[in-house]
């Protein structure tokens, strides 16, 4: 099966499960959730290397926010210096973008738009998305550590559990409700929309495992934040704080940017 057909069928399954209208056309080519088999590391050292890389990535993203935040908040130490550097970077990127005049790829368009909007803040906004996805990967690695590297053996259903969990999170974010799993009284069939969806997804991906057991496990792993709809970058920065990054510089950055925008009359 081609990837485009696979993604289309995944969307159909999850739309039936969530009972939501058709997907956004801009996201139609993307799967509703990551359906690829999670990386099962060949050694604990390889596992720990990825775990450290994820942690470092989040830290580096925070560093970008810290730099941008310092230039926006007058009370910050080195405010004037950071603001001057940010303006120099923004001006330089804007001038180079206008001189380059090359818009042949999606990357060119993104760079041009980022330069015109302000390179430093655009970078901070993109880092928000990167840090969010890395935090989700960190959660998966925590579960892999418990499943793979804390005991003496590897359970054979890790792939099934991971896919079921990703599907459960998608349903929870889309509907705002925790999915349920049940068994039909008429036979060994799922009695809930989520159970049927997991069964179909497993069949589609060729996962030979007990879908009901994996689905029940996945529902138990859901956290309160999984029931909140995923925000886009600007919404996360300019309005509602993102719970995943509580006690980090993102909220202060968003407040500073909003205040500066109002002062400019934007």
XYZ file of N, CA and C in Angstrom:
798
model
N 0.832 -1.188 0.000
C 0.000 0.000 0.000
C 0.877 1.253 0.000
N 0.549 2.220 -0.861
C 1.306 3.455 -0.919
C 1.037 4.299 0.320
N 2.004 5.168 0.642
C 1.894 5.975 1.854
C 0.676 6.898 1.815
N 0.392 7.502 0.659
C -0.752 8.413 0.566
C -2.063 7.683 0.865
N -2.194 6.451 0.360
C -3.411 5.673 0.621
C -3.490 5.283 2.086
N -2.346 4.912 2.670
C -2.313 4.544 4.078
C -2.746 5.712 4.957
N -2.224 6.895 4.676
C -2.584 8.087 5.454
C -4.067 8.404 5.302
N -4.574 8.272 4.085
C -6.001 8.524 3.846
C -6.873 7.575 4.657
N -6.506 6.307 4.694
C -7.298 5.328 5.444
C -7.205 5.567 6.947
N -6.027 5.999 7.427
C -5.897 6.341 8.849
C -6.819 7.503 9.207
N -6.870 8.503 8.338
C -7.767 9.631 8.576
C -9.223 9.175 8.627
N -9.603 8.302 7.706
C -10.985 7.814 7.672
C -11.335 7.078 8.967
N -10.417 6.254 9.442
C -10.649 5.497 10.675
C -10.828 6.441 11.861
N -9.934 7.418 11.997
C -9.984 8.305 13.152
C -11.145 9.283 13.065
N -11.556 9.660 11.858
C -12.711 10.544 11.714
C -13.995 9.824 12.114
N -14.093 8.529 11.763
C -15.257 7.748 12.205
C -15.259 7.604 13.720
N -14.080 7.410 14.273
C -13.968 7.220 15.717
C -14.342 8.488 16.480
N -13.826 9.629 16.031
C -14.034 10.897 16.748
C -15.318 11.604 16.347
N -15.909 11.143 15.212
C -17.133 11.781 14.713
C -16.921 13.274 14.498
N -15.840 13.601 13.775
C -15.511 14.986 13.485
C -15.645 15.225 11.992
N -15.832 16.496 11.572
C -15.925 16.797 10.141
C -14.608 16.543 9.441
N -14.600 16.723 8.141
C -13.417 16.453 7.336
C -12.188 17.201 7.821
N -11.042 16.648 7.578
C -9.789 17.222 8.049
C -9.444 18.507 7.306
N -8.586 19.295 7.898
C -8.069 20.501 7.285
C -7.313 20.139 6.018
N -7.616 20.809 4.931
C -6.971 20.480 3.649
C -5.461 20.641 3.707
N -5.008 21.617 4.502
C -3.570 21.852 4.593
C -2.850 20.693 5.276
N -3.600 19.932 6.095
C -2.982 18.823 6.828
C -3.410 17.466 6.276
N -4.079 17.464 5.140
C -4.606 16.208 4.601
C -3.509 15.228 4.236
N -2.324 15.733 3.889
C -1.227 14.845 3.476
C -0.455 14.310 4.668
N -0.785 14.780 5.869
C -0.108 14.312 7.075
C -0.983 13.292 7.795
N -0.393 12.291 8.438
C -1.204 11.303 9.173
C -1.800 11.931 10.427
N -2.908 11.390 10.923
C -3.504 11.930 12.154
C -2.591 11.767 13.357
N -1.730 10.751 13.323
C -0.719 10.551 14.358
C 0.426 9.747 13.734
N 1.556 9.740 14.417
C 2.728 9.023 13.917
C 2.447 7.518 13.937
N 2.422 6.905 12.767
C 2.099 5.486 12.672
C 3.346 4.607 12.513
N 4.521 5.244 12.453
C 5.742 4.475 12.263
C 6.097 3.705 13.529
N 6.741 2.599 13.346
C 7.154 1.786 14.489
C 8.162 2.553 15.317
N 7.956 2.651 16.620
C 8.898 3.388 17.460
C 10.270 2.732 17.444
N 11.270 3.540 17.579
C 12.638 3.028 17.547
C 12.909 2.147 18.761
N 13.237 0.914 18.531
C 13.615 0.006 19.614
C 15.131 -0.118 19.578
N 15.783 0.471 20.527
C 17.230 0.589 20.519
C 17.889 -0.769 20.705
N 19.044 -0.924 20.065
C 19.778 -2.185 20.141
C 20.568 -2.326 21.435
N 20.799 -1.213 22.121
C 21.559 -1.277 23.375
C 21.096 -0.162 24.297
N 21.389 -0.332 25.578
C 21.004 0.698 26.537
C 21.786 1.980 26.294
N 23.024 1.873 25.864
C 23.817 3.072 25.584
C 23.201 3.871 24.439
N 22.668 3.164 23.430
C 22.000 3.836 22.319
C 20.722 4.515 22.804
N 19.988 3.831 23.680
C 18.771 4.400 24.251
C 19.086 5.662 25.046
N 20.106 5.588 25.903
C 20.469 6.733 26.740
C 20.982 7.898 25.891
N 21.616 7.586 24.763
C 22.106 8.642 23.877
C 20.939 9.441 23.298
N 19.874 8.744 22.879
C 18.710 9.459 22.355
C 18.023 10.249 23.466
N 17.919 9.650 24.639
C 17.279 10.339 25.759
C 18.017 11.636 26.076
N 19.354 11.596 26.054
C 20.148 12.795 26.320
C 19.990 13.816 25.199
N 19.920 13.340 23.963
C 19.776 14.240 22.831
C 18.437 14.979 22.895
N 17.385 14.271 23.274
C 16.068 14.899 23.418
C 16.108 15.968 24.506
N 16.713 15.630 25.632
C 16.834 16.584 26.736
C 17.633 17.811 26.313
N 18.727 17.591 25.590
C 19.556 18.709 25.123
C 18.777 19.580 24.136
N 17.984 18.933 23.269
C 17.208 19.689 22.293
C 16.218 20.626 22.956
N 15.519 20.128 23.978
C 14.573 20.975 24.707
C 15.314 22.138 25.372
N 16.465 21.838 25.945
C 17.257 22.875 26.622
C 17.709 23.950 25.638
N 18.129 23.544 24.441
C 18.572 24.512 23.442
C 17.408 25.383 22.971
N 16.231 24.780 22.817
C 15.052 25.559 22.435
C 14.734 26.601 23.502
N 14.864 26.210 24.757
C 14.624 27.144 25.851
C 15.630 28.289 25.815
N 16.861 27.989 25.381
C 17.892 29.028 25.317
C 17.512 30.100 24.296
N 16.915 29.660 23.164
C 16.459 30.622 22.168
C 15.376 31.514 22.768
N 14.441 30.915 23.492
C 13.383 31.692 24.141
C 13.968 32.672 25.150
N 14.956 32.219 25.890
C 15.562 33.077 26.903
C 16.199 34.305 26.261
N 16.865 34.101 25.130
C 17.488 35.205 24.410
C 16.441 36.200 23.924
N 15.375 35.694 23.287
C 14.328 36.578 22.758
C 13.594 37.269 23.901
N 13.318 36.528 24.952
C 12.609 37.094 26.103
C 13.397 38.236 26.731
N 14.698 38.058 26.860
C 15.546 39.080 27.469
C 15.470 40.396 26.693
N 15.366 40.291 25.371
C 15.275 41.502 24.559
C 13.921 42.164 24.605
N 12.912 41.479 25.106
C 11.548 42.015 25.135
C 11.128 42.537 26.498
N 11.698 42.003 27.550
C 11.286 42.379 28.900
C 12.278 43.392 29.458
N 11.790 44.597 29.703
C 12.663 45.693 30.119
C 13.366 45.400 31.437
N 12.719 44.634 32.305
C 13.298 44.361 33.618
C 14.405 43.306 33.565
N 14.561 42.647 32.429
C 15.541 41.574 32.322
C 16.960 42.124 32.357
N 17.845 41.351 32.935
C 19.249 41.716 32.916
C 19.758 41.651 31.469
N 20.580 42.617 31.082
C 21.134 42.704 29.728
C 20.037 42.923 28.682
N 18.918 43.560 29.100
C 17.801 43.798 28.179
C 18.246 44.590 26.946
N 18.934 45.709 27.174
C 19.330 46.573 26.065
C 20.240 45.840 25.089
N 21.173 45.064 25.625
C 22.095 44.323 24.769
C 21.360 43.289 23.931
N 20.496 42.506 24.568
C 19.758 41.465 23.845
C 18.833 42.074 22.796
N 18.201 43.219 23.137
C 17.299 43.868 22.188
C 18.078 44.375 20.981
N 19.263 44.942 21.224
C 20.087 45.430 20.125
C 20.527 44.280 19.220
N 20.940 43.160 19.824
C 21.359 42.010 19.031
C 20.202 41.450 18.208
N 19.033 41.400 18.828
C 17.861 40.892 18.117
C 17.539 41.758 16.913
N 17.609 43.075 17.092
C 17.327 43.979 15.983
C 18.353 43.828 14.871
N 19.621 43.654 15.255
C 20.660 43.452 14.249
C 20.409 42.180 13.451
N 20.060 41.112 14.158
C 19.760 39.838 13.486
C 18.547 39.999 12.573
N 17.469 40.607 13.084
C 16.249 40.782 12.293
C 16.509 41.622 11.043
N 17.231 42.728 11.215
C 17.528 43.599 10.082
C 18.397 42.886 9.049
N 19.427 42.189 9.521
C 20.300 41.471 8.599
C 19.572 40.399 7.819
N 18.737 39.622 8.494
C 17.973 38.553 7.820
C 16.984 39.142 6.824
N 16.364 40.263 7.181
C 15.389 40.896 6.286
C 16.075 41.427 5.033
N 17.231 42.044 5.206
C 17.962 42.574 4.056
C 18.445 41.458 3.137
N 18.960 40.397 3.719
C 19.438 39.280 2.898
C 18.298 38.612 2.148
N 17.142 38.509 2.799
C 15.983 37.890 2.144
C 15.536 38.706 0.942
N 15.577 40.027 1.067
C 15.142 40.891 -0.035
C 16.153 40.888 -1.177
N 17.432 40.777 -0.844
C 18.470 40.727 -1.878
C 18.443 39.385 -2.603
N 18.195 38.330 -1.842
C 18.234 36.980 -2.400
C 17.166 36.799 -3.467
N 15.935 37.252 -3.192
C 14.841 37.209 -4.162
C 14.662 35.834 -4.793
N 14.881 34.800 -4.010
C 14.727 33.438 -4.535
C 13.630 32.734 -3.756
N 12.529 32.472 -4.449
C 11.412 31.782 -3.809
C 11.039 30.603 -4.702
N 11.826 29.533 -4.586
C 11.623 28.364 -5.444
C 11.091 27.161 -4.678
N 11.269 27.174 -3.367
C 10.850 26.025 -2.567
C 10.066 26.498 -1.350
N 9.437 25.548 -0.670
C 8.701 25.877 0.548
C 9.632 26.446 1.610
N 10.875 25.953 1.628
C 11.857 26.473 2.585
C 12.161 27.938 2.309
N 12.265 28.298 1.021
C 12.500 29.702 0.664
C 11.368 30.585 1.167
N 10.136 30.131 0.976
C 8.969 30.896 1.425
C 8.983 31.058 2.941
N 9.289 29.964 3.633
C 9.317 30.009 5.091
C 10.379 30.983 5.596
N 11.559 30.942 4.992
C 12.644 31.840 5.406
C 12.290 33.297 5.121
N 11.669 33.554 3.965
C 11.275 34.917 3.618
C 10.235 35.443 4.601
N 9.233 34.627 4.877
C 8.179 35.043 5.815
C 8.750 35.271 7.213
N 9.656 34.377 7.628
C 10.261 34.520 8.943
C 11.071 35.798 9.037
N 11.803 36.131 7.984
C 12.609 37.347 7.975
C 11.729 38.583 8.040
N 10.642 38.579 7.295
C 9.750 39.733 7.290
C 9.020 39.875 8.626
N 8.669 38.758 9.252
C 7.962 38.802 10.533
C 8.893 39.122 11.699
N 10.182 38.883 11.500
C 11.157 39.050 12.581
C 11.830 37.721 12.839
N 13.085 37.602 12.430
C 13.764 36.314 12.474
C 13.869 35.746 13.885
N 14.153 36.607 14.862
C 14.366 36.085 16.216
C 13.073 35.544 16.809
N 11.982 36.301 16.673
C 10.731 35.801 17.221
C 10.222 34.598 16.433
N 10.424 34.591 15.110
C 10.022 33.439 14.303
C 10.773 32.192 14.746
N 12.062 32.358 15.047
C 12.855 31.232 15.522
C 12.336 30.730 16.854
N 11.965 31.675 17.733
C 11.427 31.285 19.034
C 10.109 30.534 18.874
N 9.269 30.994 17.936
C 7.990 30.327 17.700
C 8.195 28.912 17.177
N 9.140 28.751 16.252
C 9.427 27.425 15.707
C 10.007 26.517 16.784
N 10.842 27.092 17.643
C 11.411 26.298 18.735
C 10.317 25.791 19.672
N 9.227 26.538 19.783
C 8.111 26.070 20.603
C 7.569 24.756 20.071
N 7.377 24.694 18.748
C 6.887 23.457 18.134
C 7.891 22.315 18.320
N 9.162 22.611 18.109
C 10.187 21.587 18.243
C 10.247 21.068 19.672
N 10.232 21.990 20.632
C 10.303 21.587 22.039
C 9.076 20.775 22.442
N 7.918 21.133 21.900
C 6.696 20.389 22.219
C 6.799 18.951 21.724
N 7.251 18.780 20.489
C 7.383 17.436 19.936
C 8.476 16.644 20.660
N 9.549 17.310 21.028
C 10.595 16.625 21.787
C 10.085 16.190 23.153
N 9.224 17.006 23.770
C 8.673 16.623 25.074
C 7.787 15.392 24.949
N 7.072 15.279 23.828
C 6.257 14.086 23.599
C 7.149 12.855 23.404
N 8.262 13.056 22.687
C 9.197 11.943 22.507
C 9.815 11.553 23.844
N 10.068 12.537 24.704
C 10.623 12.249 26.028
C 9.668 11.369 26.831
N 8.365 11.616 26.699
C 7.376 10.781 27.390
C 7.424 9.346 26.879
N 7.564 9.190 25.557
C 7.661 7.842 24.984
C 8.917 7.134 25.476
N 10.018 7.866 25.565
C 11.260 7.258 26.031
C 11.148 6.832 27.491
N 10.414 7.609 28.297
C 10.199 7.219 29.694
C 9.454 5.887 29.752
N 8.461 5.734 28.872
C 7.694 4.486 28.848
C 8.551 3.336 28.323
N 9.405 3.629 27.313
C 10.305 2.588 26.808
C 11.306 2.156 27.870
N 11.737 3.116 28.688
C 12.701 2.777 29.737
C 12.082 1.793 30.725
N 10.823 2.034 31.077
C 10.135 1.117 31.988
C 9.893 -0.239 31.326
N 9.564 -0.189 30.027
C 9.223 -1.427 29.326
C 10.440 -2.251 28.930
N 11.525 -1.571 28.534
C 12.655 -2.274 27.938
C 13.892 -2.359 28.822
N 14.154 -1.293 29.558
C 15.468 -1.191 30.184
C 15.437 -1.261 31.706
N 14.270 -1.547 32.268
C 14.177 -1.686 33.724
C 14.004 -3.139 34.151
N 13.742 -3.996 33.186
C 13.542 -5.409 33.497
C 14.538 -6.284 32.773
N 14.294 -7.585 32.815
C 15.221 -8.539 32.219
C 14.845 -8.928 30.796
N 13.614 -8.596 30.382
C 13.196 -9.014 29.047
C 12.401 -7.906 28.375
N 12.298 -8.006 27.082
C 11.544 -7.028 26.300
C 10.149 -7.584 26.006
N 9.086 -6.876 26.395
C 7.743 -7.355 26.063
C 7.504 -7.276 24.556
N 6.835 -8.256 23.976
C 6.667 -8.300 22.528
C 5.641 -7.313 21.981
N 4.868 -6.660 22.849
C 3.770 -5.815 22.381
C 4.070 -4.326 22.474
N 5.345 -3.952 22.524
C 5.670 -2.528 22.648
C 5.165 -1.731 21.452
N 5.318 -2.261 20.255
C 4.843 -1.574 19.054
C 3.336 -1.342 19.153
N 2.600 -2.368 19.537
C 1.148 -2.251 19.652
C 0.768 -1.206 20.689
N 1.426 -1.228 21.821
C 1.103 -0.269 22.884
C 1.352 1.171 22.424
N 2.478 1.391 21.748
C 2.828 2.742 21.326
C 1.832 3.291 20.319
N 1.459 2.485 19.326
C 0.488 2.929 18.329
C -0.873 3.180 18.990
N -1.286 2.301 19.901
C -2.558 2.488 20.601
C -2.537 3.769 21.427
N -1.405 4.059 22.058
C -1.292 5.271 22.872
C -1.359 6.522 21.998
N -0.703 6.493 20.857
C -0.756 7.642 19.958
C -2.183 7.871 19.454
N -2.881 6.785 19.154
C -4.271 6.901 18.719
C -5.149 7.432 19.853
N -4.910 6.965 21.073
C -5.689 7.424 22.228
C -5.485 8.911 22.469
N -4.255 9.368 22.341
C -3.975 10.801 22.532
C -4.646 11.632 21.447
N -4.662 11.106 20.226
C -5.322 11.829 19.140
C -6.808 11.975 19.438
N -7.445 10.898 19.861
C -8.876 10.940 20.180
C -9.137 11.886 21.344
N -8.305 11.812 22.371
C -8.494 12.661 23.552
C -8.366 14.133 23.186
N -7.368 14.495 22.378
C -7.182 15.896 21.990
C -8.305 16.372 21.086
N -8.780 15.486 20.212
C -9.798 15.874 19.242
C -11.174 16.033 19.876
N -11.521 15.115 20.770
C -12.866 15.118 21.365
C -12.919 15.778 22.733
N -11.774 15.886 23.401
C -11.770 16.423 24.760
C -12.239 15.419 25.786
N -12.395 14.170 25.370
C -12.867 13.118 26.271
C -11.913 11.919 26.222
N -11.815 11.222 27.343
C -10.982 10.030 27.397
C -11.700 8.893 26.674
N -11.065 8.240 25.703
C -11.715 7.135 24.990
C -11.937 5.940 25.907
N -12.847 5.092 25.510
C -13.166 3.907 26.308
C -13.000 2.653 25.459
N -12.858 1.529 26.143
C -12.682 0.237 25.470
C -13.644 -0.753 26.102
N -14.346 -1.498 25.276
C -15.293 -2.486 25.791
C -15.392 -3.684 24.871
N -16.100 -4.694 25.334
C -16.277 -5.936 24.583
C -17.760 -6.166 24.327
N -18.098 -6.487 23.090
C -19.482 -6.701 22.723
C -20.028 -7.967 23.378
N -21.289 -7.908 23.788
C -21.926 -9.072 24.397
C -22.261 -10.134 23.350
N -22.201 -9.750 22.085
C -22.544 -10.676 21.006
C -21.338 -11.451 20.484
N -20.186 -11.182 21.032
C -19.000 -11.892 20.575
C -17.741 -11.141 20.944
N -16.622 -11.663 20.491
C -15.338 -11.063 20.825
C -15.043 -9.896 19.886
N -15.892 -8.867 19.975
C -15.754 -7.699 19.122
C -15.742 -6.441 19.979
N -15.068 -5.397 19.518
C -15.057 -4.150 20.291
C -16.434 -3.497 20.282
N -16.810 -2.905 21.402
C -18.135 -2.298 21.520
C -18.070 -0.778 21.536
N -16.877 -0.202 21.434
C -16.738 1.249 21.437
C -16.047 1.710 20.160
N -16.226 2.991 19.845
C -15.618 3.555 18.634
C -14.098 3.466 18.702
N -13.534 3.731 19.878
C -12.080 3.694 19.999
C -11.554 2.270 19.837
N -12.240 1.307 20.438
C -11.828 -0.079 20.295
C -11.843 -0.524 18.844
N -12.904 -0.138 18.134
C -12.989 -0.496 16.716
C -11.887 0.199 15.917
N -11.588 1.448 16.281
C -10.549 2.185 15.568
C -9.185 1.525 15.749
N -8.856 1.140 16.986
C -7.568 0.493 17.244
C -7.492 -0.837 16.497
N -8.584 -1.579 16.484
C -8.606 -2.847 15.756
C -8.327 -2.616 14.272
N -8.970 -1.602 13.691
C -8.763 -1.299 12.269
C -7.336 -0.813 12.009
N -6.812 0.025 12.895
C -5.449 0.542 12.720
C -4.444 -0.596 12.776
N -4.622 -1.504 13.731
C -3.713 -2.648 13.832
C -3.761 -3.489 12.561
N -4.962 -3.719 12.036
C -5.091 -4.509 10.812
C -4.426 -3.787 9.645
N -4.586 -2.459 9.600
C -4.021 -1.667 8.515
C -2.492 -1.674 8.560
N -1.935 -1.616 9.768
C -0.479 -1.555 9.922
C 0.161 -2.936 10.057
N -0.658 -3.977 10.063
C -0.126 -5.328 10.156
C 0.411 -5.667 11.536
N -0.174 -5.086 12.577
C 0.262 -5.356 13.946
C -0.502 -6.569 14.463
N 0.200 -7.633 14.714
C -0.429 -8.873 15.174
C -0.333 -8.931 16.695
N -1.262 -8.273 17.346
C -1.273 -8.234 18.803
C -2.702 -8.004 19.258
N -2.962 -8.250 20.527
C -4.294 -8.068 21.098
C -4.601 -6.575 21.157
N -5.446 -6.104 20.234
C -5.734 -4.672 20.160
C -6.438 -4.188 21.418
N -7.301 -5.045 22.011
C -8.068 -4.624 23.185
C -7.148 -4.406 24.385
N -6.199 -5.295 24.571
C -5.265 -5.155 25.691
C -4.413 -3.901 25.518
N -3.944 -3.676 24.282
C -3.127 -2.485 24.021
C -3.954 -1.219 24.200
N -5.205 -1.230 23.752
C -6.061 -0.050 23.868
C -6.355 0.274 25.329
N -6.622 -0.742 26.133
C -6.885 -0.506 27.561
C -5.658 0.064 28.254
N -4.500 -0.481 27.905
C -3.258 0.040 28.490
C -3.067 1.497 28.096
N -3.339 1.821 26.828
C -3.131 3.180 26.333
C -4.024 4.179 27.056
N -5.278 3.827 27.262
C -6.216 4.728 27.941
C -5.735 5.036 29.356
N -5.172 4.043 30.019
C -4.684 4.244 31.391
C -3.492 5.190 31.445
N -2.764 5.334 30.320
C -1.578 6.190 30.302
C -1.909 7.656 30.058
N -3.138 7.955 29.668
C -3.497 9.324 29.333
C -3.395 10.236 30.550
N -2.907 11.441 30.308
C -2.753 12.441 31.356
C -3.754 13.568 31.115
N -4.019 14.409 32.122
C -4.983 15.514 31.935
C -4.651 16.394 30.731
N -3.355 16.671 30.502
C -2.991 17.539 29.385
C -3.297 16.910 28.035
N -3.423 15.576 27.995
C -3.753 14.916 26.729
C -5.178 15.229 26.277
N -6.019 15.686 27.197
C -7.403 16.012 26.865
C -7.554 17.431 26.334
N -6.449 18.192 26.336
C -6.493 19.554 25.841
C -6.132 19.571 24.360
N -6.838 20.378 23.553
C -6.507 20.442 22.124
C -5.116 21.004 21.919
N -4.399 20.459 20.950
C -3.050 20.944 20.665
C -3.143 22.330 20.051
N -2.354 23.271 20.558
C -2.381 24.634 20.066
C -1.342 24.816 18.984
N -1.652 25.768 18.078
C -0.624 26.090 17.108
C 0.373 27.054 17.726
N 1.416 27.370 17.006
C 2.504 28.153 17.575
C 2.055 29.513 18.068
N 1.352 30.280 17.217
C 0.983 31.628 17.608
C -0.026 31.622 18.738
N -0.966 30.655 18.702
C -1.930 30.585 19.791
C -1.244 30.293 21.104
N -0.260 29.394 21.035
C 0.454 29.055 22.256
C 1.279 30.205 22.792
N 1.821 31.021 21.892
C 2.675 32.117 22.333
C 1.882 33.343 22.755
N 0.797 33.608 22.043
C 0.133 34.889 22.241
C -1.116 34.817 23.098
N -1.583 33.616 23.439
C -2.791 33.558 24.253
C -2.630 32.601 25.413
N -3.120 31.373 25.251
C -3.142 30.438 26.371
C -1.770 29.830 26.628
N -1.294 29.863 27.860
C -0.017 29.214 28.176
C -0.098 27.713 27.955
N 0.975 27.119 27.527
C 1.008 25.679 27.294
C 1.473 24.967 28.555
N 0.656 24.040 29.051
C 0.925 23.392 30.327
C 2.221 22.599 30.329
N 2.571 22.070 29.142
C 3.773 21.238 29.084
C 5.023 22.025 29.481
N 4.961 23.354 29.294
C 6.132 24.166 29.542
C 5.907 25.129 30.696
N 5.156 24.661 31.670
C 4.905 25.445 32.868
C 6.238 25.728 33.565
N 6.357 26.919 34.132
C 7.560 27.330 34.856
C 8.773 27.490 33.938
N 8.526 27.677 32.642
C 9.592 27.929 31.700
C 9.377 29.305 31.085
N 10.320 29.826 30.289
C 10.235 31.221 29.853
C 9.171 31.517 28.809
N 8.417 30.523 28.313
C 7.496 30.754 27.211
C 6.399 31.762 27.550
N 5.806 31.636 28.742
C 4.703 32.516 29.097
C 5.167 33.964 29.182
N 6.311 34.191 29.772
C 6.839 35.550 29.874
C 7.108 36.129 28.494
N 7.617 35.300 27.585
C 7.880 35.738 26.224
C 6.590 36.151 25.535
N 5.551 35.334 25.668
C 4.269 35.624 25.038
C 3.686 36.934 25.569
N 3.737 37.131 26.882
C 3.200 38.343 27.486
C 3.969 39.567 26.999
N 5.291 39.448 26.920
C 6.112 40.565 26.468
C 5.817 40.906 25.017
N 5.666 39.881 24.195
C 5.386 40.111 22.776
C 4.024 40.769 22.594
N 3.021 40.314 23.366
C 1.692 40.883 23.271
C 1.713 42.355 23.672
N 2.443 42.671 24.758
C 2.522 44.047 25.232
C 3.196 44.945 24.191
N 4.266 44.426 23.580
C 4.991 45.211 22.588
C 4.131 45.411 21.345
N 3.357 44.406 20.959
C 2.497 44.521 19.788
C 1.408 45.570 20.021
N 0.832 45.575 21.238
C -0.198 46.560 21.557
C 0.385 47.964 21.537
N 1.624 48.120 22.027
C 2.263 49.430 22.052
C 2.477 49.964 20.641
N 2.727 49.036 19.701
C 2.930 49.447 18.306
C 1.624 49.600 17.557
N 0.509 49.230 18.235
C -0.797 49.343 17.611
C -1.113 48.233 16.644
N -0.459 47.091 16.805
C -0.687 45.949 15.893
C -1.918 45.172 16.322
